[in-house]
Amino acid sequence: MATTYDAIIVGTGQAGPSLAARLAGAGMKTAIVERKRFGGTCVNNGCIPTKTLVASARAAHIARRGGEYGVRIDGAIAVDMKKIKERKDAVVRSSNEGVEKWLKGTENLTVYEGHARFQDAHQLRVGNELLEADKIFINVGGRASTPPLRGLDQVSYLNNSTMMDVDFLPEHLIVVGGSYVGLEFAQMYRRFGGEVTIVEMGPRLIQSEDEDVSEAIRTILENEGIKIRLSAECIALEKRGDKVAVGVDCTSGDKIVVGSHVLLAVGRVPNTADLGLENAGIAMDQRGYIQVDDQLRTNVPGIYALGDCNGRGAFTHTSYNDYEIVAANLLDGDQRRVSDRITAYNLYIDPPLGRAGMTETEARKSGRKALIAKRPMTRVGRAVEKAETEGFMKVLVDAGTKEILGASLLGIECDEVIHSILDVMYAKAPYTVIQRAMHIHPTVSELIPTMLGELKPLE
Ligand SMILES: Cc1cc2nc3c(=O)[nH]c(=O)nc-3n(C[C@H](O)[C@H](O)[C@H](O)COP(=O)(O)OP(=O)(O)OC[C@H]3O[C@@H](n4cnc5c(N)ncnc54)[C@H](O)[C@@H]3O)c2cc1C
């Protein structure tokens, strides 16, 4: 006999818990299922722990640079990896337990702990329990992908989840993958004091960004002593005693890098293979992402997919925005859509990269007439005062409508500054609104109006 609910949510990632609470609050008899840890990737092995570790790494970095600020530290700067992990664990625990307590304490909401699998379009099996509902919301997220690299089965390797258990300093960490996840780990472990090499198959780091952004990030990382091997087209791994040799097959330099540990950071895959989607007839694309329309409905009536598993976003904020879209449509009569949102994310190396809308490459490809302004952080007073002048800010504007097309802000505080651009983009206001705004001195943001006063045609 199945237990009947009005709504069932699978997964407690960044959309599920809020949606469950909203539906239950609206009087719907609701169930939510979690097979591992409450809060999903972001809370347990994604954003929250990594940004906590990035903060520890920054503290070590600034301490080492103390002399530049006239601060003398007598003795060497020591990094206590056990303490760093304990601090990270405490922050994660508080968030993870908070989600669990919230869900278990919500009226009208039943929490199931176990793996959910579709039996048919409206029934899910969770262990010995059979649950059914007309409305089912899939929020199963994703996990690190493990590509078929030569020799991978011969060596032990780490991914973003197993990195969370590391409470020691790898002597030499080889990070395979020079994109968002890999770069954050690479810089933090270098700052903790280890040797770090990034091995990237492509010709440059984070290839979805503009070339000047990739190049500036490479300089930032190399200046901290991180070794970077690009165009490593034929990566192969081999055990060398207690070490790992990574064949990087680069056009120049050593053909092999020998390290103590390897971190695989080469992309993510959705958790959809073991969900029984075929039993429900739910359509996926070739990479296993659940296909959804602009309001996150799958091809099966009553079934929705939210968060990373639908391939429409890969961030906590896109998953949470998915929840807002579904709740608005179902409960508020407000027809919000995925296509209303503007691309926005940060890369949390230090200094961070804040991104909104189009890159310069995309603006060029679009064929429209555009304006561009770029300012190095060496010409930002706040950065000079803080002695953190790496990076640059770049903004693109549509020459006709005067609306901002996008921005890449790589520099201190740019993870926050990007929002002033983003909000004007959402307002669909001309760039002159920010250009004429009086911003506060001394801040990084105060240079956004100045920069917008220096726009030139994009040649
Ligand atoms: C190292 C790292 C750093 C990141 N940093 C950032 C960042 O700074 N900012 C940012 O915005 N994003 C960041 N992300 C991405 C972010 O973590 C994800 O985009 C976000 O967590 C996606 O949330 P979600 O709602 O799709 O699902 P998830 O958070 O992945 O949660 C899905 C949940 O579903 C559960 N589940 C799966 N299958 C089943 C099943 N069959 N039955 C029951 N339960 C199931 C899982 O156990 C999991 O708890 C980072 C990711 C990584 C890996």
XYZ file of C-alpha atoms and ligand atoms in Angstrom:
512
model
C 0.000 0.000 0.000
C 1.351 3.374 -0.975
C 1.220 6.412 1.318
C -0.413 9.234 -0.610
C 0.832 12.815 -0.529
C -0.132 15.957 -2.406
C 3.521 16.538 -3.244
C 6.807 14.641 -2.965
C 10.235 16.230 -3.269
C 13.309 14.120 -4.009
C 16.531 15.639 -2.670
C 17.268 18.308 -0.075
C 19.566 20.481 -2.198
C 19.094 24.168 -2.755
C 15.534 24.056 -4.129
C 13.891 21.125 -2.343
C 13.739 22.274 1.284
C 12.364 25.741 0.503
C 9.811 24.285 -1.890
C 8.794 21.641 0.667
C 8.282 24.294 3.329
C 6.245 26.481 0.944
C 4.012 23.626 -0.219
C 3.489 22.332 3.318
C 2.768 25.869 4.486
C 0.146 26.172 1.744
C -1.644 23.190 3.320
C -0.384 20.469 0.991
C 0.468 17.101 2.563
C 4.123 16.954 1.551
C 7.021 14.470 1.746
C 10.713 15.072 1.144
C 13.317 12.341 0.599
C 17.080 12.558 1.204
C 19.499 9.696 0.701
C 22.649 11.253 2.130
C 23.207 14.501 3.953
C 20.646 17.234 4.435
C 21.477 20.353 2.444
C 23.058 18.576 -0.530
C 26.220 19.599 -2.346
C 26.383 23.282 -1.466
C 26.115 22.692 2.258
C 28.206 19.531 2.592
C 30.880 19.489 -0.099
C 30.403 22.526 -2.316
C 30.016 26.240 -1.699
C 29.923 26.439 2.093
C 32.930 24.260 2.959
C 35.050 25.540 0.074
C 34.427 29.178 0.879
C 35.215 28.456 4.536
C 38.513 26.897 3.443
C 39.190 29.788 1.035
C 38.840 32.128 4.023
C 41.436 30.136 6.004
C 43.762 30.137 2.997
C 43.390 33.897 2.644
C 44.204 34.385 6.316
C 47.457 32.431 5.801
C 48.255 34.438 2.671
C 47.680 37.807 4.313
C 49.681 36.722 7.364
C 52.618 35.863 5.095
C 52.316 39.272 3.464
C 52.175 41.010 6.830
C 55.551 42.673 6.340
C 54.264 44.559 3.287
C 51.708 46.251 5.543
C 54.251 46.992 8.244
C 53.039 44.155 10.429
C 55.861 42.066 11.846
C 55.171 38.471 12.757
C 58.020 36.949 14.731
C 58.420 33.368 13.607
C 57.156 31.384 10.662
C 53.511 31.285 9.645
C 52.264 27.801 10.464
C 49.105 26.309 9.047
C 47.241 23.801 11.226
C 45.325 21.640 8.772
C 43.430 19.768 11.501
C 42.186 23.080 12.916
C 41.281 24.327 9.452
C 39.205 21.210 8.821
C 37.572 21.461 12.254
C 36.557 25.038 11.512
C 35.152 24.004 8.133
C 33.314 21.051 9.706
C 31.727 23.292 12.322
C 30.391 25.702 9.693
C 29.067 22.798 7.577
C 27.551 21.045 10.613
C 25.617 24.112 11.633
C 24.140 24.456 8.157
C 23.473 20.743 7.642
C 21.820 20.353 11.045
C 19.875 23.554 10.470
C 18.308 22.139 7.285
C 17.498 18.820 8.981
C 15.915 20.492 12.003
C 13.931 22.862 9.825
C 12.529 20.078 7.647
C 11.776 17.717 10.519
C 10.068 20.514 12.441
C 7.847 21.663 9.572
C 4.168 20.929 9.952
C 2.542 18.957 7.123
C 5.952 17.704 5.987
C 7.226 14.123 6.370
C 10.945 13.458 5.960
C 12.141 10.129 4.533
C 15.819 9.164 4.711
C 16.718 6.824 1.883
C 17.171 6.523 -1.854
C 14.076 7.365 -3.895
C 13.365 5.599 -7.158
C 10.403 5.978 -9.498
C 8.151 2.918 -9.797
C 5.915 4.721 -12.264
C 4.985 8.324 -13.039
C 3.410 8.927 -9.628
C 4.949 6.358 -7.293
C 8.364 6.360 -5.659
C 9.979 3.586 -3.682
C 12.103 4.586 -0.658
C 13.427 1.442 1.022
C 10.355 -0.508 2.131
C 8.031 2.448 1.711
C 5.960 3.231 -1.343
C 4.982 6.882 -1.727
C 2.659 8.402 -4.290
C 1.646 11.902 -5.334
C 0.243 13.764 -8.319
C 3.041 16.287 -8.015
C 6.679 15.197 -7.786
C 9.640 17.566 -7.704
C 13.088 16.198 -8.532
C 16.017 18.045 -6.898
C 18.691 15.366 -6.978
C 21.690 17.545 -7.945
C 24.922 16.146 -9.293
C 28.323 14.764 -8.378
C 31.905 14.969 -9.595
C 32.390 13.222 -12.901
C 35.107 10.612 -13.242
C 36.384 10.613 -16.814
C 38.016 7.476 -18.249
C 41.586 8.744 -17.874
C 44.313 6.229 -18.618
C 45.609 4.587 -15.426
C 42.897 6.051 -13.173
C 42.055 2.578 -11.879
C 45.681 2.121 -10.734
C 45.869 5.132 -8.421
C 43.876 6.682 -5.627
C 42.517 10.138 -6.318
C 40.413 12.804 -4.635
C 37.308 14.711 -5.749
C 35.404 17.620 -4.223
C 33.621 15.272 -1.791
C 36.650 13.310 -0.548
C 38.643 16.577 -0.283
C 36.323 17.404 2.595
C 38.010 14.706 4.726
C 41.540 15.951 4.093
C 43.053 17.146 7.385
C 46.692 17.149 6.292
C 48.751 19.115 3.815
C 49.361 17.251 0.562
C 53.028 17.717 -0.236
C 52.282 18.193 -3.917
C 48.661 18.319 -5.067
C 48.079 17.791 -8.767
C 44.747 19.307 -9.733
C 43.396 17.817 -12.942
C 41.022 20.418 -14.409
C 41.628 24.147 -14.642
C 38.077 25.362 -14.212
C 36.028 26.769 -11.328
C 36.248 23.939 -8.777
C 39.875 23.079 -9.589
C 41.166 26.642 -9.380
C 39.622 27.293 -5.968
C 41.188 24.147 -4.502
C 44.515 24.832 -6.245
C 44.922 28.294 -4.774
C 43.775 27.295 -1.295
C 46.191 24.353 -1.046
C 49.054 26.480 -2.347
C 48.251 29.052 0.332
C 48.118 26.300 2.957
C 51.750 25.706 1.988
C 51.803 22.753 -0.415
C 53.196 22.506 -3.883
C 50.392 22.624 -6.472
C 50.271 21.867 -10.193
C 47.170 22.427 -12.321
C 46.878 20.165 -15.345
C 44.370 21.383 -17.917
C 43.543 19.687 -21.202
C 42.559 22.904 -22.954
C 44.910 25.622 -24.173
C 43.920 27.985 -21.335
C 42.280 28.056 -17.890
C 38.457 28.436 -17.623
C 37.815 28.503 -21.319
C 34.256 29.768 -21.053
C 35.687 33.135 -19.953
C 37.374 35.703 -22.203
C 41.025 35.140 -23.027
C 42.162 38.211 -21.080
C 40.339 36.878 -18.005
C 41.965 33.438 -18.350
C 45.360 35.041 -18.800
C 45.001 37.346 -15.778
C 43.901 34.406 -13.607
C 46.871 32.403 -14.805
C 49.190 35.260 -13.804
C 47.560 35.557 -10.374
C 48.003 31.835 -9.704
C 51.520 31.602 -11.124
C 52.596 34.591 -9.026
C 51.673 32.523 -5.975
C 53.889 29.670 -7.165
C 51.256 27.391 -8.686
C 52.544 25.501 -11.718
C 50.180 25.355 -14.664
C 50.356 22.818 -17.478
C 48.008 23.612 -20.354
C 47.091 21.681 -23.499
C 47.628 18.450 -21.552
C 45.663 16.527 -24.122
C 46.544 13.001 -23.105
C 46.434 12.857 -19.306
C 47.502 9.466 -17.915
C 48.064 8.410 -14.299
C 50.553 5.943 -12.902
C 51.508 4.800 -9.392
C 55.124 5.650 -8.421
C 55.749 4.160 -4.967
C 53.620 6.286 -2.633
C 53.386 9.028 -5.262
C 51.337 9.530 -8.422
C 52.842 10.372 -11.802
C 50.558 12.318 -14.114
C 51.498 12.201 -17.771
C 50.647 15.655 -19.053
C 51.915 15.198 -22.618
C 52.406 18.924 -23.024
C 54.085 20.523 -25.966
C 56.795 21.917 -23.723
C 58.223 21.171 -20.310
C 58.442 17.833 -18.508
C 56.177 15.146 -19.909
C 55.365 13.875 -16.418
C 54.512 15.606 -13.156
C 54.976 13.557 -9.988
C 52.835 14.541 -7.043
C 51.706 13.159 -3.696
C 47.951 13.494 -4.371
C 45.658 13.976 -7.341
C 42.395 15.916 -7.292
C 40.027 15.312 -10.183
C 38.032 18.451 -10.919
C 36.827 17.850 -14.432
C 33.135 18.610 -14.344
C 29.907 17.294 -12.882
C 27.270 14.731 -13.819
C 23.603 14.723 -12.748
C 22.369 12.154 -10.199
C 19.754 10.791 -12.572
C 21.009 7.335 -13.578
C 19.646 5.516 -10.512
C 16.360 7.385 -10.178
C 14.232 5.047 -12.287
C 13.281 7.882 -14.635
C 12.614 5.317 -17.368
C 9.809 3.816 -15.225
C 8.099 7.195 -15.207
C 8.833 8.024 -18.851
C 10.711 11.207 -17.922
C 12.854 12.509 -20.790
C 16.556 13.191 -20.352
C 19.145 14.562 -22.735
C 22.186 12.566 -23.846
C 24.200 13.650 -20.809
C 21.523 12.537 -18.354
C 20.048 15.972 -17.575
C 16.269 15.968 -17.130
C 14.610 17.988 -19.874
C 12.380 20.804 -18.644
C 10.479 23.718 -20.134
C 10.750 27.374 -19.125
C 8.703 26.699 -15.978
C 10.711 23.586 -15.048
C 8.026 21.065 -16.040
C 9.259 17.752 -17.400
C 7.486 15.980 -20.265
C 5.385 14.054 -17.694
C 2.463 16.101 -16.288
C 2.889 16.905 -12.593
C 6.634 16.157 -12.510
C 9.152 18.977 -12.256
C 12.964 19.041 -12.113
C 14.875 21.730 -10.225
C 18.547 22.549 -9.676
C 21.653 21.074 -11.269
C 19.839 17.944 -12.524
C 17.921 19.927 -15.169
C 21.049 21.331 -16.803
C 19.641 24.876 -16.764
C 22.042 26.072 -14.086
C 24.966 24.793 -12.051
C 24.850 27.001 -8.992
C 23.148 27.321 -5.673
C 21.463 30.537 -6.758
C 20.126 28.981 -9.989
C 18.703 26.059 -8.004
C 17.117 28.410 -5.460
C 15.768 30.518 -8.326
C 14.231 27.323 -9.761
C 12.365 26.913 -6.462
C 11.129 30.511 -6.687
C 9.934 29.964 -10.276
C 8.034 26.769 -9.427
C 6.502 28.236 -6.257
C 5.478 31.430 -8.050
C 3.755 29.492 -10.816
C 2.059 26.932 -8.574
C 1.115 29.026 -5.584
C 1.194 32.716 -6.486
C -0.280 32.850 -9.981
C 2.937 34.583 -11.040
C 4.284 33.168 -14.311
C 7.997 33.453 -13.618
C 10.334 31.754 -16.104
C 13.889 30.450 -16.295
C 14.519 32.617 -19.355
C 13.912 35.739 -17.228
C 17.158 35.229 -15.375
C 20.530 36.688 -16.266
C 23.693 34.597 -16.157
C 25.550 35.423 -12.945
C 28.202 33.666 -10.890
C 31.494 34.154 -9.106
C 34.779 32.324 -9.159
C 36.122 32.370 -5.613
C 39.808 32.506 -6.164
C 41.379 35.509 -4.450
C 40.867 38.086 -5.870
C 37.494 36.798 -7.061
C 35.934 36.983 -10.506
C 32.397 38.364 -10.578
C 30.466 37.633 -13.737
C 27.157 38.851 -15.134
C 25.594 38.472 -18.576
C 27.675 38.188 -21.720
C 31.406 37.847 -22.049
C 33.214 40.031 -24.577
C 33.505 36.977 -26.844
C 29.745 36.423 -26.690
C 29.043 40.108 -27.340
C 31.248 39.966 -30.445
C 29.585 36.757 -31.636
C 26.135 38.295 -31.214
C 27.019 40.692 -34.018
C 25.485 43.693 -32.278
C 27.136 47.091 -31.967
C 28.631 47.247 -28.514
C 30.674 49.540 -26.308
C 33.399 48.384 -23.940
C 35.309 49.825 -20.983
C 38.132 48.195 -19.089
C 40.040 49.352 -16.035
C 42.977 47.631 -14.349
C 42.698 47.238 -10.584
C 45.966 49.195 -10.314
C 43.750 52.211 -11.121
C 41.279 51.509 -8.308
C 42.176 53.443 -5.158
C 40.619 50.948 -2.781
C 42.729 48.134 -4.297
C 45.889 50.240 -4.055
C 45.159 51.064 -0.397
C 44.749 47.378 0.349
C 47.812 46.449 -1.743
C 45.688 44.013 -3.745
C 45.794 45.337 -7.291
C 45.640 42.186 -9.394
C 43.001 41.865 -12.095
C 40.784 44.253 -14.029
C 37.159 45.221 -14.512
C 35.482 45.067 -17.887
C 31.950 46.025 -18.876
C 30.049 45.747 -22.168
C 27.099 47.881 -23.232
C 24.691 47.665 -26.179
C 25.453 50.754 -28.286
C 21.818 51.075 -29.369
C 19.726 50.415 -26.253
C 22.478 51.537 -23.830
C 21.647 48.527 -21.660
C 24.523 46.665 -20.039
C 25.239 43.396 -21.845
C 27.633 41.927 -19.345
C 30.623 42.354 -17.095
C 33.700 40.459 -15.980
C 35.067 41.933 -12.787
C 38.278 40.282 -11.602
C 39.593 41.974 -8.508
C 39.271 42.510 -4.806
C 35.616 42.775 -3.638
C 34.368 42.053 -7.174
C 32.229 39.142 -5.919
C 30.065 41.858 -4.312
C 30.579 44.729 -6.791
C 29.106 42.636 -9.627
C 25.644 43.007 -8.068
C 25.446 46.731 -8.835
C 25.795 45.822 -12.508
C 23.439 42.846 -12.232
C 20.640 44.861 -10.649
C 20.745 47.525 -13.376
C 20.647 44.726 -15.950
C 17.539 43.294 -14.274
C 15.993 46.757 -14.225
C 16.670 46.938 -17.993
C 17.857 50.457 -17.292
C 20.454 52.249 -19.441
C 24.041 52.206 -18.150
C 23.745 55.961 -17.548
C 21.736 55.166 -14.398
C 24.896 53.816 -12.741
C 27.158 56.257 -14.511
C 25.292 59.157 -12.876
C 24.896 57.493 -9.489
C 27.063 58.873 -6.711
C 28.931 55.890 -5.288
C 30.730 55.910 -1.952
C 34.430 56.674 -1.607
C 36.702 54.786 -1.194
C 35.284 51.595 -2.636
C 35.838 49.426 -5.682
C 32.232 50.215 -6.676
C 32.977 53.918 -6.967
C 34.969 53.199 -10.133
C 31.999 51.578 -11.911
C 30.448 54.977 -12.840
C 33.899 56.276 -13.840
C 34.521 53.219 -16.000
C 31.124 53.624 -17.668
C 32.141 57.168 -18.561
C 35.053 55.723 -20.547
C 33.096 53.424 -22.905
C 34.502 53.030 -26.413
C 33.181 51.142 -29.448
C 34.020 47.432 -29.389
C 36.279 47.137 -32.456
C 33.456 22.281 -4.877
C 32.200 23.006 -5.254
C 32.073 24.340 -4.957
C 30.928 25.038 -5.320
N 30.835 26.363 -5.028
C 29.739 27.050 -5.400
C 29.603 28.424 -5.090
O 30.494 29.035 -4.507
N 28.471 29.062 -5.440
C 27.453 28.413 -6.099
O 26.438 29.034 -6.398
N 27.542 27.103 -6.391
C 28.658 26.413 -6.064
N 28.744 25.077 -6.339
C 27.616 24.428 -7.030
C 26.478 24.129 -6.037
O 26.967 23.390 -4.948
C 25.385 23.349 -6.743
O 25.034 24.053 -7.916
C 24.170 23.235 -5.862
O 24.449 22.560 -4.671
C 23.084 22.503 -6.644
O 22.043 22.245 -5.821
P 20.881 21.265 -6.205
O 19.707 21.865 -5.555
O 20.792 21.034 -7.653
O 21.265 19.850 -5.576
P 22.349 19.326 -4.557
O 22.809 20.399 -3.643
O 23.376 18.594 -5.314
O 21.497 18.311 -3.672
C 20.866 17.175 -4.203
C 20.466 16.255 -3.071
O 19.683 15.206 -3.591
C 20.044 13.999 -2.919
N 19.659 12.872 -3.798
C 20.169 12.570 -5.015
N 19.556 11.517 -5.543
C 18.622 11.118 -4.637
C 17.682 10.061 -4.602
N 17.511 9.237 -5.628
N 16.903 9.937 -3.509
C 17.036 10.799 -2.472
N 17.898 11.821 -2.443
C 18.689 11.977 -3.527
C 21.543 14.151 -2.734
O 21.994 13.297 -1.701
C 21.657 15.616 -2.383
O 21.566 15.812 -0.994
C 29.877 24.353 -5.989
C 29.980 22.994 -6.262
C 31.130 22.321 -5.917
C 31.234 20.869 -6.228
